[in-house]
Short mmCIF file of C-alpha atoms in Angstrom, two decimals:
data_model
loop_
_atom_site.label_atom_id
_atom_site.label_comp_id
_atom_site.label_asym_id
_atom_site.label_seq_id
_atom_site.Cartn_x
_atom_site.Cartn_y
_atom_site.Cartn_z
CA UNK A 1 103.98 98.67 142.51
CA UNK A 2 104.64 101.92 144.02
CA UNK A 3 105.55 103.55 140.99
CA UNK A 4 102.77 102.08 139.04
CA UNK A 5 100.30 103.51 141.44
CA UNK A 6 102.20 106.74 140.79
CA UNK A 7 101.97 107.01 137.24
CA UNK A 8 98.16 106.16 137.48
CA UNK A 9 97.80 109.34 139.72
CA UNK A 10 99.49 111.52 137.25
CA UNK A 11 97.83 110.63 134.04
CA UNK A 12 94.53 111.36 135.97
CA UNK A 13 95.70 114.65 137.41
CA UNK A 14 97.39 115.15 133.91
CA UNK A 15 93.88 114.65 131.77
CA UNK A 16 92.09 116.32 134.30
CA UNK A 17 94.08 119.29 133.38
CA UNK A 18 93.74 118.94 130.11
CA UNK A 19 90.13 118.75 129.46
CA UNK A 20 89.98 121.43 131.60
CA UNK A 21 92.27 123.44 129.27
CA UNK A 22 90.11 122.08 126.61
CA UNK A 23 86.85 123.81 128.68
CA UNK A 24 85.42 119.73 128.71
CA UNK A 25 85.82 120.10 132.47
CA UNK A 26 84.95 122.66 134.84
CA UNK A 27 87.87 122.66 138.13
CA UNK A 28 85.57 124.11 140.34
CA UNK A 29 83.84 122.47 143.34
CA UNK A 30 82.17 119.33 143.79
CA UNK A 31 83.67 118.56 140.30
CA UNK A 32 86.97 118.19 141.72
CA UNK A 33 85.56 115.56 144.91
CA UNK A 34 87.21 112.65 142.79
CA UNK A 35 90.75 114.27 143.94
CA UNK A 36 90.37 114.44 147.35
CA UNK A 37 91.45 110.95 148.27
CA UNK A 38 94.27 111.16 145.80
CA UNK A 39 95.36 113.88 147.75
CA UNK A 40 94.78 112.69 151.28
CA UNK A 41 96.84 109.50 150.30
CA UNK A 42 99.46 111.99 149.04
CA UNK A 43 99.44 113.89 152.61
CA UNK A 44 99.81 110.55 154.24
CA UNK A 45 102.84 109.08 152.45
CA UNK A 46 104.80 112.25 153.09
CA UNK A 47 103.68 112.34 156.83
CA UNK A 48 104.92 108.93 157.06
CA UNK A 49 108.27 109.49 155.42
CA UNK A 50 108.79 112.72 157.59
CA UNK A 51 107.93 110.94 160.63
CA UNK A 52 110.55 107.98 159.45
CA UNK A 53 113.33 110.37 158.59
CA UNK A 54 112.98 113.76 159.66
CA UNK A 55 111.01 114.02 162.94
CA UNK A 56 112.47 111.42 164.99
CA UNK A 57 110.93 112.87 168.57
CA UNK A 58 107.82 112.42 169.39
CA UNK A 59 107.13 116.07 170.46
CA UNK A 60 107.94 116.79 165.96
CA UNK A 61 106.02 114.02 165.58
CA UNK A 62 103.06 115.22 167.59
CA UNK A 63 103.51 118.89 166.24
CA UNK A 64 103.71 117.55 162.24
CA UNK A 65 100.03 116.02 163.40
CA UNK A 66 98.57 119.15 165.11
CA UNK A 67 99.43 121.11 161.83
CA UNK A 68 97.75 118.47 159.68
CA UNK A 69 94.66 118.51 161.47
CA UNK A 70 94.72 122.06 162.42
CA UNK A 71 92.92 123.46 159.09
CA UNK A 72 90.07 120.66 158.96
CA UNK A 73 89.30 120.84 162.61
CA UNK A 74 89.16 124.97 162.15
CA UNK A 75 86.84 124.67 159.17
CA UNK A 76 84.53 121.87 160.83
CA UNK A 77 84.70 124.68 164.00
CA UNK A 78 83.76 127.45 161.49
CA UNK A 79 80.91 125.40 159.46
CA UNK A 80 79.08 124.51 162.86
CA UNK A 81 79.42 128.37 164.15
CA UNK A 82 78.48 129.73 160.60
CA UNK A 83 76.44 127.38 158.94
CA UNK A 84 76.42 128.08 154.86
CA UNK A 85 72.55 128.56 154.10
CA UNK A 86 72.02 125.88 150.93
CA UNK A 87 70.44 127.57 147.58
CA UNK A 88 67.32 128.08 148.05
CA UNK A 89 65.24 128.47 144.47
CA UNK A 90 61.88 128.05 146.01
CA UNK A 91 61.42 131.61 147.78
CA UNK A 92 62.38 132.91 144.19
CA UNK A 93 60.08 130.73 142.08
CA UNK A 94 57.25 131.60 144.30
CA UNK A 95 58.07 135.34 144.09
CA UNK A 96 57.60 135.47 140.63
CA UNK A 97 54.69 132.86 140.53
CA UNK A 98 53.00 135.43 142.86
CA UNK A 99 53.59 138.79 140.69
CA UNK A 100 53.81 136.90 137.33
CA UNK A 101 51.31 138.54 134.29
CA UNK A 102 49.44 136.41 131.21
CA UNK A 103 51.81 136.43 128.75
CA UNK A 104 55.33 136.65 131.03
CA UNK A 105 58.38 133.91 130.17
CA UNK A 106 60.60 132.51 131.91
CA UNK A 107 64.74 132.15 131.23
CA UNK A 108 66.10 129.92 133.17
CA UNK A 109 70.01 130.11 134.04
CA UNK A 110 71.25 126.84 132.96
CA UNK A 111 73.09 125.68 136.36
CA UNK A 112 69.31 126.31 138.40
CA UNK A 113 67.38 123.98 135.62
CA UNK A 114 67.58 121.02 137.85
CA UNK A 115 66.28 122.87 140.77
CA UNK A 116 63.65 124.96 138.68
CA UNK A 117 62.35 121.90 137.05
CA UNK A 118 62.42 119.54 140.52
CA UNK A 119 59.58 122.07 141.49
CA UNK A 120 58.30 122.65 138.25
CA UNK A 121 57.02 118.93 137.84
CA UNK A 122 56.44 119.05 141.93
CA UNK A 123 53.81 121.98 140.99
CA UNK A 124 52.95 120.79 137.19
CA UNK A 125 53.79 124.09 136.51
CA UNK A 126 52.53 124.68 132.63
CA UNK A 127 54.49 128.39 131.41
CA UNK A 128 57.05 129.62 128.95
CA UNK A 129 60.39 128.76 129.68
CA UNK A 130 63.29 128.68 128.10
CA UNK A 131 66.50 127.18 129.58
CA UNK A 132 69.91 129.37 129.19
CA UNK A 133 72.73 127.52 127.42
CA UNK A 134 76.21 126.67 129.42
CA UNK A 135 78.31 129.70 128.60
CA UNK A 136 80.33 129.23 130.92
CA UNK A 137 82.10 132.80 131.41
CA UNK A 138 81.27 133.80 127.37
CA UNK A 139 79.89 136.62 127.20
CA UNK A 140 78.90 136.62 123.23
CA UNK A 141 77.25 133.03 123.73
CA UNK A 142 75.70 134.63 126.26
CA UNK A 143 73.92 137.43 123.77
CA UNK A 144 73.49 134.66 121.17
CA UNK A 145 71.24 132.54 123.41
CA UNK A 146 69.34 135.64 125.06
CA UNK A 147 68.74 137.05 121.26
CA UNK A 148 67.70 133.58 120.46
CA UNK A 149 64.50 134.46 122.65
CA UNK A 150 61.11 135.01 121.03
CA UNK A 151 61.48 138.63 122.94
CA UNK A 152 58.11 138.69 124.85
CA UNK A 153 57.53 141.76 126.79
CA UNK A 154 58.20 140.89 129.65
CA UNK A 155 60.22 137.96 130.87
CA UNK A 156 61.17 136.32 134.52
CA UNK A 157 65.01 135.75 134.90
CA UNK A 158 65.71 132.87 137.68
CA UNK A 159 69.17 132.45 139.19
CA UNK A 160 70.35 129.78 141.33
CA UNK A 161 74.12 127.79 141.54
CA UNK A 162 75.84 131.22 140.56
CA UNK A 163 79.28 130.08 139.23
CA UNK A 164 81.62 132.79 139.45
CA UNK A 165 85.21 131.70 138.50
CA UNK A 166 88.30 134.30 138.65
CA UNK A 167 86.08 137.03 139.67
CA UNK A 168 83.56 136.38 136.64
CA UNK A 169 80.24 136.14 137.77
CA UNK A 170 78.15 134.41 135.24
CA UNK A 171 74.84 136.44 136.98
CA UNK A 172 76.32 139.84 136.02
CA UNK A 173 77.63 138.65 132.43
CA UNK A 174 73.79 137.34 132.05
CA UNK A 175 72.61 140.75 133.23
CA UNK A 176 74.42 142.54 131.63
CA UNK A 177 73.15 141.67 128.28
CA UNK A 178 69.87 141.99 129.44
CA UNK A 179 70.44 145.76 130.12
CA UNK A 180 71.32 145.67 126.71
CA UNK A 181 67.87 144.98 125.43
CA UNK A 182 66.06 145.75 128.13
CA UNK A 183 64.74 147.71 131.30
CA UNK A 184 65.00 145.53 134.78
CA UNK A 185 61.81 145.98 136.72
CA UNK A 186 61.87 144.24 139.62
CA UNK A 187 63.95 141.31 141.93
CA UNK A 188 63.66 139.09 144.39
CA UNK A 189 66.74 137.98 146.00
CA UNK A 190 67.01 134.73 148.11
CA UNK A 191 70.00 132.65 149.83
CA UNK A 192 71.85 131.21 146.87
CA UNK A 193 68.54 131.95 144.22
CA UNK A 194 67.18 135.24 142.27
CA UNK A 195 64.60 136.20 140.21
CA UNK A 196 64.65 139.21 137.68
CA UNK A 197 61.89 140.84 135.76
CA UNK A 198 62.92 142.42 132.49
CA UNK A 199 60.96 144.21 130.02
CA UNK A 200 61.66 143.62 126.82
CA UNK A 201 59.96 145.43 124.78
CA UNK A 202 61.03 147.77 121.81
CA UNK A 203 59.61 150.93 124.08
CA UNK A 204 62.01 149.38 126.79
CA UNK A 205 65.38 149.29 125.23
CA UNK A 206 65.23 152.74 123.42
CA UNK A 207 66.31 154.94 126.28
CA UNK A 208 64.51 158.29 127.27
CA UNK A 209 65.62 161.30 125.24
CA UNK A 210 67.61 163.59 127.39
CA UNK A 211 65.83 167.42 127.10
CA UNK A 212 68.06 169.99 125.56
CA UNK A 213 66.53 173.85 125.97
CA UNK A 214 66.48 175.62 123.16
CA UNK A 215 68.79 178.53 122.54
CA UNK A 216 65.78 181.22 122.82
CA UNK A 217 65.25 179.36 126.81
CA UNK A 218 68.98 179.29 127.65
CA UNK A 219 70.14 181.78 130.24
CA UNK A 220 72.50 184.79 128.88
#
């Protein structure tokens, strides 16, 4: 029985890995919840067999539970002390609601659609939007979606969820090819949420000719 239960573990752990090798499943986060009570059954079968074969006295015994418990009571201490302010979209969607022109879009980074369109339908908000595809860390599906636009002057960028995995933050990949074909003109940062304006027209991208004096101007 025990060894069945085993081998039901691994092959989970096993195609977890795999379709995350595959990039069909993101190991990041609340994506990886369905583990945790794999692994707390894991912690308790070896604290059982230490306690049965190692740490006969009950002063090991009471030290082997002190270090178990010693990381989730420190983080429960820490999240109660330091509270981690949720993502807040709304402050950002309002910001650009309020300073929004006739004619502006919106691109909406993919992870923040659920949140953008919860207050989109609160609000029956009626603009241009366009939703930015799951590139993950991909920085040329990244310029393939944003040159998909129908390049309207100017257009409202809207962050929220920022992924950032193995120090790649999917807001800076994003800007970055927006500096690419554009000028940033304003921001509005919130806890978890921002909001870029880019211009992008053809004036825009073309940077500004540096002035060279002519020979007759130089100094001798």
């Amino acid at each position: 029985m025990k060894g069945d239960f085993v081998g039901l573990i691994s092959s989970a752990c096993f195609m977890t890995l795999l379709a995350s090798y595959l990039h069909k499943y993101p190991l990041a986060e609340r994506l990886l919840l369905f583990a945790v009570p794999i692994a707390l059954l894991g912690v308790a079968e070896g604290a059982v067999w230490l306690a049965g074969t190692i740490l006969r006295s009950a002063a090991a015994r009471f030290g082997l539970v002190v270090l178990l418990l010693a990381q989730p009571v420190w983080l429960v201490t820490h999240s109660l002390i330091s509270p981690r302010r949720p993502d807040d979209i709304k402050p950002a969607i309002d910001y650009i609601l309020a300073h929004q022109q006739a004619g502006d879009a919106w691109y909406v980074y993919s992870q923040a659609q659920y949140q953008f369109r919860y207050y989109a339908d609160l609000r029956h908000l009626t603009i241009n939007v366009h939703v930015g595809a799951n590139c993950a860390e991909d920085p040329s599906c990244y310029k393939a979606d944003l040159d998909s636009l129908q390049k309207p002057r100017r257009v409202w960028v809207l962050f929220s969820h920022i992924l950032v995995r193995e120090q790649n933050d999917e807001e800076q990949i994003v800007l970055s090819q927006l500096d690419r074909v554009g000028t940033r003109q304003d921001e509005k940062r919130s806890p978890g949420a921002r909001a870029y304006l880019y211009d992008l027209s053809a004036e825009a991208a073309i940077p500004s000719p540096k002035l060279v004096p002519s020979p007759a101007n130089r100094s001798k």
